[in-house]
PDB file of C-alpha atoms in Angstrom:
ATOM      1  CA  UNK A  42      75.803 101.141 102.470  1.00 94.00           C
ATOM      2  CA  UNK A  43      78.944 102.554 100.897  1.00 96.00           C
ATOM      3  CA  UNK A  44      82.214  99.719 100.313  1.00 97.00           C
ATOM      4  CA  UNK A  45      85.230 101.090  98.817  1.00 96.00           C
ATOM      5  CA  UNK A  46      88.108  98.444  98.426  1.00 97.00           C
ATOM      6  CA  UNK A  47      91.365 100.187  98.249  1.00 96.00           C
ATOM      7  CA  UNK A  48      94.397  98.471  97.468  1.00 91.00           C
ATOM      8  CA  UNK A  49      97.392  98.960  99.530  1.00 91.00           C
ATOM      9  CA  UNK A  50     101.278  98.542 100.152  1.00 80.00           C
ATOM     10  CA  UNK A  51     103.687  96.567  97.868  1.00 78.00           C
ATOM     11  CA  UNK A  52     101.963  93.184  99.062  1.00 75.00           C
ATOM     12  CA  UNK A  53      98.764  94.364  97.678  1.00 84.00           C
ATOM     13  CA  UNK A  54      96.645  94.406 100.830  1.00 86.00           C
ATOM     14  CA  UNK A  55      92.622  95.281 100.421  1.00 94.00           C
ATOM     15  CA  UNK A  56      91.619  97.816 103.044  1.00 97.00           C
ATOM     16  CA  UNK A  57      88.118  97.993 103.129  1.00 98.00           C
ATOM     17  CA  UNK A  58      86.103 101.049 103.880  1.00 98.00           C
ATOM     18  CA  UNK A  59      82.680 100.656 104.958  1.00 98.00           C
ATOM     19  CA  UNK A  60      80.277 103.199 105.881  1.00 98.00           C
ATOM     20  CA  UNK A  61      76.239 103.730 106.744  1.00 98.00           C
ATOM     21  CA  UNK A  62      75.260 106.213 103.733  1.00 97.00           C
ATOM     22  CA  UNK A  63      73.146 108.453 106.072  1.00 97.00           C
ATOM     23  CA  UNK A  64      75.281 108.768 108.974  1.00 98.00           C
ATOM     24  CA  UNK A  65      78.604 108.460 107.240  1.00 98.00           C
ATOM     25  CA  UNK A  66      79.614 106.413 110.149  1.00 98.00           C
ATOM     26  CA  UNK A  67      81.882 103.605 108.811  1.00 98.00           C
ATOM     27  CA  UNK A  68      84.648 101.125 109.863  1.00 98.00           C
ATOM     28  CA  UNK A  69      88.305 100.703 108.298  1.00 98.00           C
ATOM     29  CA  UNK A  70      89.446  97.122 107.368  1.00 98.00           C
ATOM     30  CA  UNK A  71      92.990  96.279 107.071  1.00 96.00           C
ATOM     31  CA  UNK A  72      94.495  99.832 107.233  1.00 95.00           C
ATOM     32  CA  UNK A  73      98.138  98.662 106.408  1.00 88.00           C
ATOM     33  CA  UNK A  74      99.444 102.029 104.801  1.00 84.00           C
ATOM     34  CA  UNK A  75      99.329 103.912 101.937  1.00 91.00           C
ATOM     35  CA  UNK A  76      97.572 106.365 104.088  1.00 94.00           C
ATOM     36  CA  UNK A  77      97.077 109.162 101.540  1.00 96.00           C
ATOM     37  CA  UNK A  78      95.266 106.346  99.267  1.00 97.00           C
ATOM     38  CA  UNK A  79      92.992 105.676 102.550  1.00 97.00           C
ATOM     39  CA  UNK A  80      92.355 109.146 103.608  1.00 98.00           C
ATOM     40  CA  UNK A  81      91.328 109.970  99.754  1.00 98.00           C
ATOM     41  CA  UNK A  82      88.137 107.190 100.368  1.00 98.00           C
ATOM     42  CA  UNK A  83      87.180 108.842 103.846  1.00 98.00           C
ATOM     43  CA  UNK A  84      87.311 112.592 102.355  1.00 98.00           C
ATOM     44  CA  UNK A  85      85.343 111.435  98.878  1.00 98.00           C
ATOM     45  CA  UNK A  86      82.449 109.666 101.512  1.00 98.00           C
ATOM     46  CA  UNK A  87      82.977 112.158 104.292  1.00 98.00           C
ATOM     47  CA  UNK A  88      82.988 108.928 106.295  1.00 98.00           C
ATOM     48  CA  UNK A  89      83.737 108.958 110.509  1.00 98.00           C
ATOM     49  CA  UNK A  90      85.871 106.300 111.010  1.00 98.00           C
ATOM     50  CA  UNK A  91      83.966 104.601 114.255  1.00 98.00           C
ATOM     51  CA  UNK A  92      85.916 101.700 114.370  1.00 98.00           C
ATOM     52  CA  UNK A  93      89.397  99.800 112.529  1.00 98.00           C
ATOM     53  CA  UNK A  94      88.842  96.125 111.971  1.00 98.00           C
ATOM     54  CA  UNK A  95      91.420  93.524 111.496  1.00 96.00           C
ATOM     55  CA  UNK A  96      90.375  90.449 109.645  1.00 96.00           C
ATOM     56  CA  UNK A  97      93.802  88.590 111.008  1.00 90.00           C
ATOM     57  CA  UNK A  98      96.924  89.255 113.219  1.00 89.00           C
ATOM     58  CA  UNK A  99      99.856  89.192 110.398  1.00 83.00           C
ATOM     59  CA  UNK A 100     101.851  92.540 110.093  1.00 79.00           C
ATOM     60  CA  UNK A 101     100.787  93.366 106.447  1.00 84.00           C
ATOM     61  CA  UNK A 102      97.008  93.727 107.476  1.00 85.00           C
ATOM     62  CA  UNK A 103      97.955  95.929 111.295  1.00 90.00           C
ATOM     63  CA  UNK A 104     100.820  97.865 110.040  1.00 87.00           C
ATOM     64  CA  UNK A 105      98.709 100.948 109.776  1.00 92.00           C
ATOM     65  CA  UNK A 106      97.155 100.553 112.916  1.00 93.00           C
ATOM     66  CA  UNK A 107      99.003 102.933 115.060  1.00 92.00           C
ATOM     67  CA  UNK A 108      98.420 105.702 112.705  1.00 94.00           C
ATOM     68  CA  UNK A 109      94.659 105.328 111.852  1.00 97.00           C
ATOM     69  CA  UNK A 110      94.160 104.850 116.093  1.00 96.00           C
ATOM     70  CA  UNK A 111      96.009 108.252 116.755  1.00 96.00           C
ATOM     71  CA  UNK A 112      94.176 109.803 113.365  1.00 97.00           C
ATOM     72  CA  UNK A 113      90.619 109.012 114.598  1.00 98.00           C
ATOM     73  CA  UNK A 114      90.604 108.240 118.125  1.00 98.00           C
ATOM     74  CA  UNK A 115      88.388 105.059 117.250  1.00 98.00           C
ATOM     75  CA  UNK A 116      89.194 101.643 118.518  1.00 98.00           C
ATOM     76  CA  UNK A 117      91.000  98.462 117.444  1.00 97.00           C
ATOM     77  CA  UNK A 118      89.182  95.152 117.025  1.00 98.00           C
ATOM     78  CA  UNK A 119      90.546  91.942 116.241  1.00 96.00           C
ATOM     79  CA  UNK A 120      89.735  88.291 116.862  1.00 96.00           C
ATOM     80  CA  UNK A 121      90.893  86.987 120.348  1.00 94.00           C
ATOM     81  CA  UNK A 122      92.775  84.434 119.300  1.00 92.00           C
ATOM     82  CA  UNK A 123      95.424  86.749 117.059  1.00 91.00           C
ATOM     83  CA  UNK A 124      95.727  89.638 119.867  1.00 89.00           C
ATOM     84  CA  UNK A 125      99.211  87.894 120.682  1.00 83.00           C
ATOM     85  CA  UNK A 126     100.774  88.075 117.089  1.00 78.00           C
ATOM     86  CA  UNK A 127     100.845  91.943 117.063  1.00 77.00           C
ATOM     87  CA  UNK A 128     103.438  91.835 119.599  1.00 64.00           C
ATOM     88  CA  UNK A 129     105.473  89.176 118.085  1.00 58.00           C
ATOM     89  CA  UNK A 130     109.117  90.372 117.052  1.00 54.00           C
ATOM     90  CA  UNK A 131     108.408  88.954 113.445  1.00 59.00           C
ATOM     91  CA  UNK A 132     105.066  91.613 113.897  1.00 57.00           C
ATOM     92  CA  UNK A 133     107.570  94.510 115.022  1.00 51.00           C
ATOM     93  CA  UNK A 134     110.116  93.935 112.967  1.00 49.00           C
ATOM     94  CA  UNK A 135     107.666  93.607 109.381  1.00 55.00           C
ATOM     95  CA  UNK A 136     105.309  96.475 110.261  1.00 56.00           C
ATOM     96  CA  UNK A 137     108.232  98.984 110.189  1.00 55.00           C
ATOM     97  CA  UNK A 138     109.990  97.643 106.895  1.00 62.00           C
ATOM     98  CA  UNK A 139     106.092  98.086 105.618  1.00 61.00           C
ATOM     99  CA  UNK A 140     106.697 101.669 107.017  1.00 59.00           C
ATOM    100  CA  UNK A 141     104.203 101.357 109.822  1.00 61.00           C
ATOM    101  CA  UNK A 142     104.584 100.945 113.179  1.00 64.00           C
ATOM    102  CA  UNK A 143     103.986  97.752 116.021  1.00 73.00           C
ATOM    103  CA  UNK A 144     100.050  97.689 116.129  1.00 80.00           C
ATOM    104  CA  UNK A 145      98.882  99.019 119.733  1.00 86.00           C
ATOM    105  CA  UNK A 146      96.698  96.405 121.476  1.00 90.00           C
ATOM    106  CA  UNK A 147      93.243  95.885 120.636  1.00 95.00           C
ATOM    107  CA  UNK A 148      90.562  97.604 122.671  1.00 95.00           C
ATOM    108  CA  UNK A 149      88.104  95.486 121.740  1.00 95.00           C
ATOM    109  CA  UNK A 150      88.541  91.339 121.179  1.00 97.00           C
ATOM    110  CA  UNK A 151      85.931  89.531 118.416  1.00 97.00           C
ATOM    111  CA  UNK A 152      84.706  85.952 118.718  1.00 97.00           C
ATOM    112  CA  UNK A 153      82.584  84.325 116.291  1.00 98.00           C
ATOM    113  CA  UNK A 154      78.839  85.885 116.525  1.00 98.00           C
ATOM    114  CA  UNK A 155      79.576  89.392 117.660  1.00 98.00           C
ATOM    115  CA  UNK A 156      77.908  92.262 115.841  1.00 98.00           C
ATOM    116  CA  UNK A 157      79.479  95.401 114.588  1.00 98.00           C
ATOM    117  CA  UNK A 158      77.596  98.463 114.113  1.00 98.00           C
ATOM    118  CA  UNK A 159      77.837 101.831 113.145  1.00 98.00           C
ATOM    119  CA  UNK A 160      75.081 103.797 111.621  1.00 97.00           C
ATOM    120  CA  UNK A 161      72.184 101.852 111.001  1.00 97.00           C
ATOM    121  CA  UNK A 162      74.525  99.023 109.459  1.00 97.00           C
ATOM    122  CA  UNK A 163      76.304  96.224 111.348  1.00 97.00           C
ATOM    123  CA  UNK A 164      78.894  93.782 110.208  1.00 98.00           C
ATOM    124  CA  UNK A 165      78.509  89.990 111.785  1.00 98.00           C
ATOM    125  CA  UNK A 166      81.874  88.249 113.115  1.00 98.00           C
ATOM    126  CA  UNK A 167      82.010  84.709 111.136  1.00 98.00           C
ATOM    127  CA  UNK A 168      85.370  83.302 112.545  1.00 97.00           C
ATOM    128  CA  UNK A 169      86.834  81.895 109.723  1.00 96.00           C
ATOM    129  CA  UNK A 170      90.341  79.735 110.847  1.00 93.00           C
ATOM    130  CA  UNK A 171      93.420  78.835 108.470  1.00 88.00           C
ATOM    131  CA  UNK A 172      95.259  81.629 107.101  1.00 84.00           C
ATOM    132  CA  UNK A 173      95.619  82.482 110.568  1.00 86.00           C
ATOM    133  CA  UNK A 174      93.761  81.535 113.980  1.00 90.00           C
ATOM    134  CA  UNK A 175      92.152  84.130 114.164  1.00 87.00           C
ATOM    135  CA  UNK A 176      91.048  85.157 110.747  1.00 92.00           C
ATOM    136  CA  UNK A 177      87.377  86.595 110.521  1.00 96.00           C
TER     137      UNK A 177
END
C-alpha cells in the first residue's frame, strides 16, 4: 500500500494519499489546496484518484473539493452527519479566503462500518465524534 501525507494550506492541513501499489488505484484525504503539492504525490505514484475522502465537514479539510471532483471525475464521501456543514455560510465564506471553492455535495454518505476500496485495499469507516459530528 502506498501513504503519502502531504501537508497543506497555511493551517497546515494533512491530505492523505493512499493508493493499492499494483493497481495504482488510490483515494485523496483532505484535499484542501495546495494543489500543485497534491498533484506532485499522484504523478510520483502514478496513482488514479478513485475516490476523495473527508475525515470531517469544516472548510479547511473540503476547500479543495470542487477542484479535485472536476480534476478526476471521482466522487465525494463524507460522514452523514457533516453533509450539512459544507453548505453553511461560515463553509462558503472560509473555503474561498483558503482559495478554494464551496465543496459540491457528497455523492456518497459514510456511517460507522462502511468499507472503502480501491485496488485490492480498503479503508474501514470508524466514526470517531468530537472535533466535529461527523469526524471519521
Amino acid at each position: 500500500m502506498i501513504i503519502e501525507q502531504i501537508l497543506v494550506t497555511g493551517m497546515a492541513v494533512f491530505c492523505y494519499l493512499v493508493a493499492d501499489e499494483k493497481s495504482r488505484e488510490g483515494v485523496l484525504i483532505d484535499p484542501a489546496g495546495d494543489h500543485h503539492l497534491i498533484q506532485n504525490a499522484i504523478d510520483k505514484h502514478g496513482v488514479t484518484v478513485t475516490y476523495i475522502i473527508n475525515t470531517h465537514g469544516h472548510f479547511d479539510h473540503t476547500s479543495g473539493n470542487d477542484y479535485w471532483m472536476k480534476k478526476t471525475g471521482a466522487p465525494l464521501l463524507l460522514h452523514e452527519t457533516d453533509v450539512r456543514k459544507l453548505g453553511s455560510l461560515t463553509s462558503r465564506f472560509m473555503s474561498r479566503t483558503m482559495g478554494g471553492k464551496t465543496s459540491p455535495p457528497p455523492q456518497m454518505t459514510l456511517k460507522d462500518g462502511d468499507v472503502i476500496a480501491f485496488g485490492s485495499c480498503s479503508l474501514k469507516v470508524i466514526h470517531t465524534p468530537g472535533h466535529s459530528e461527523g469526524s471519521v
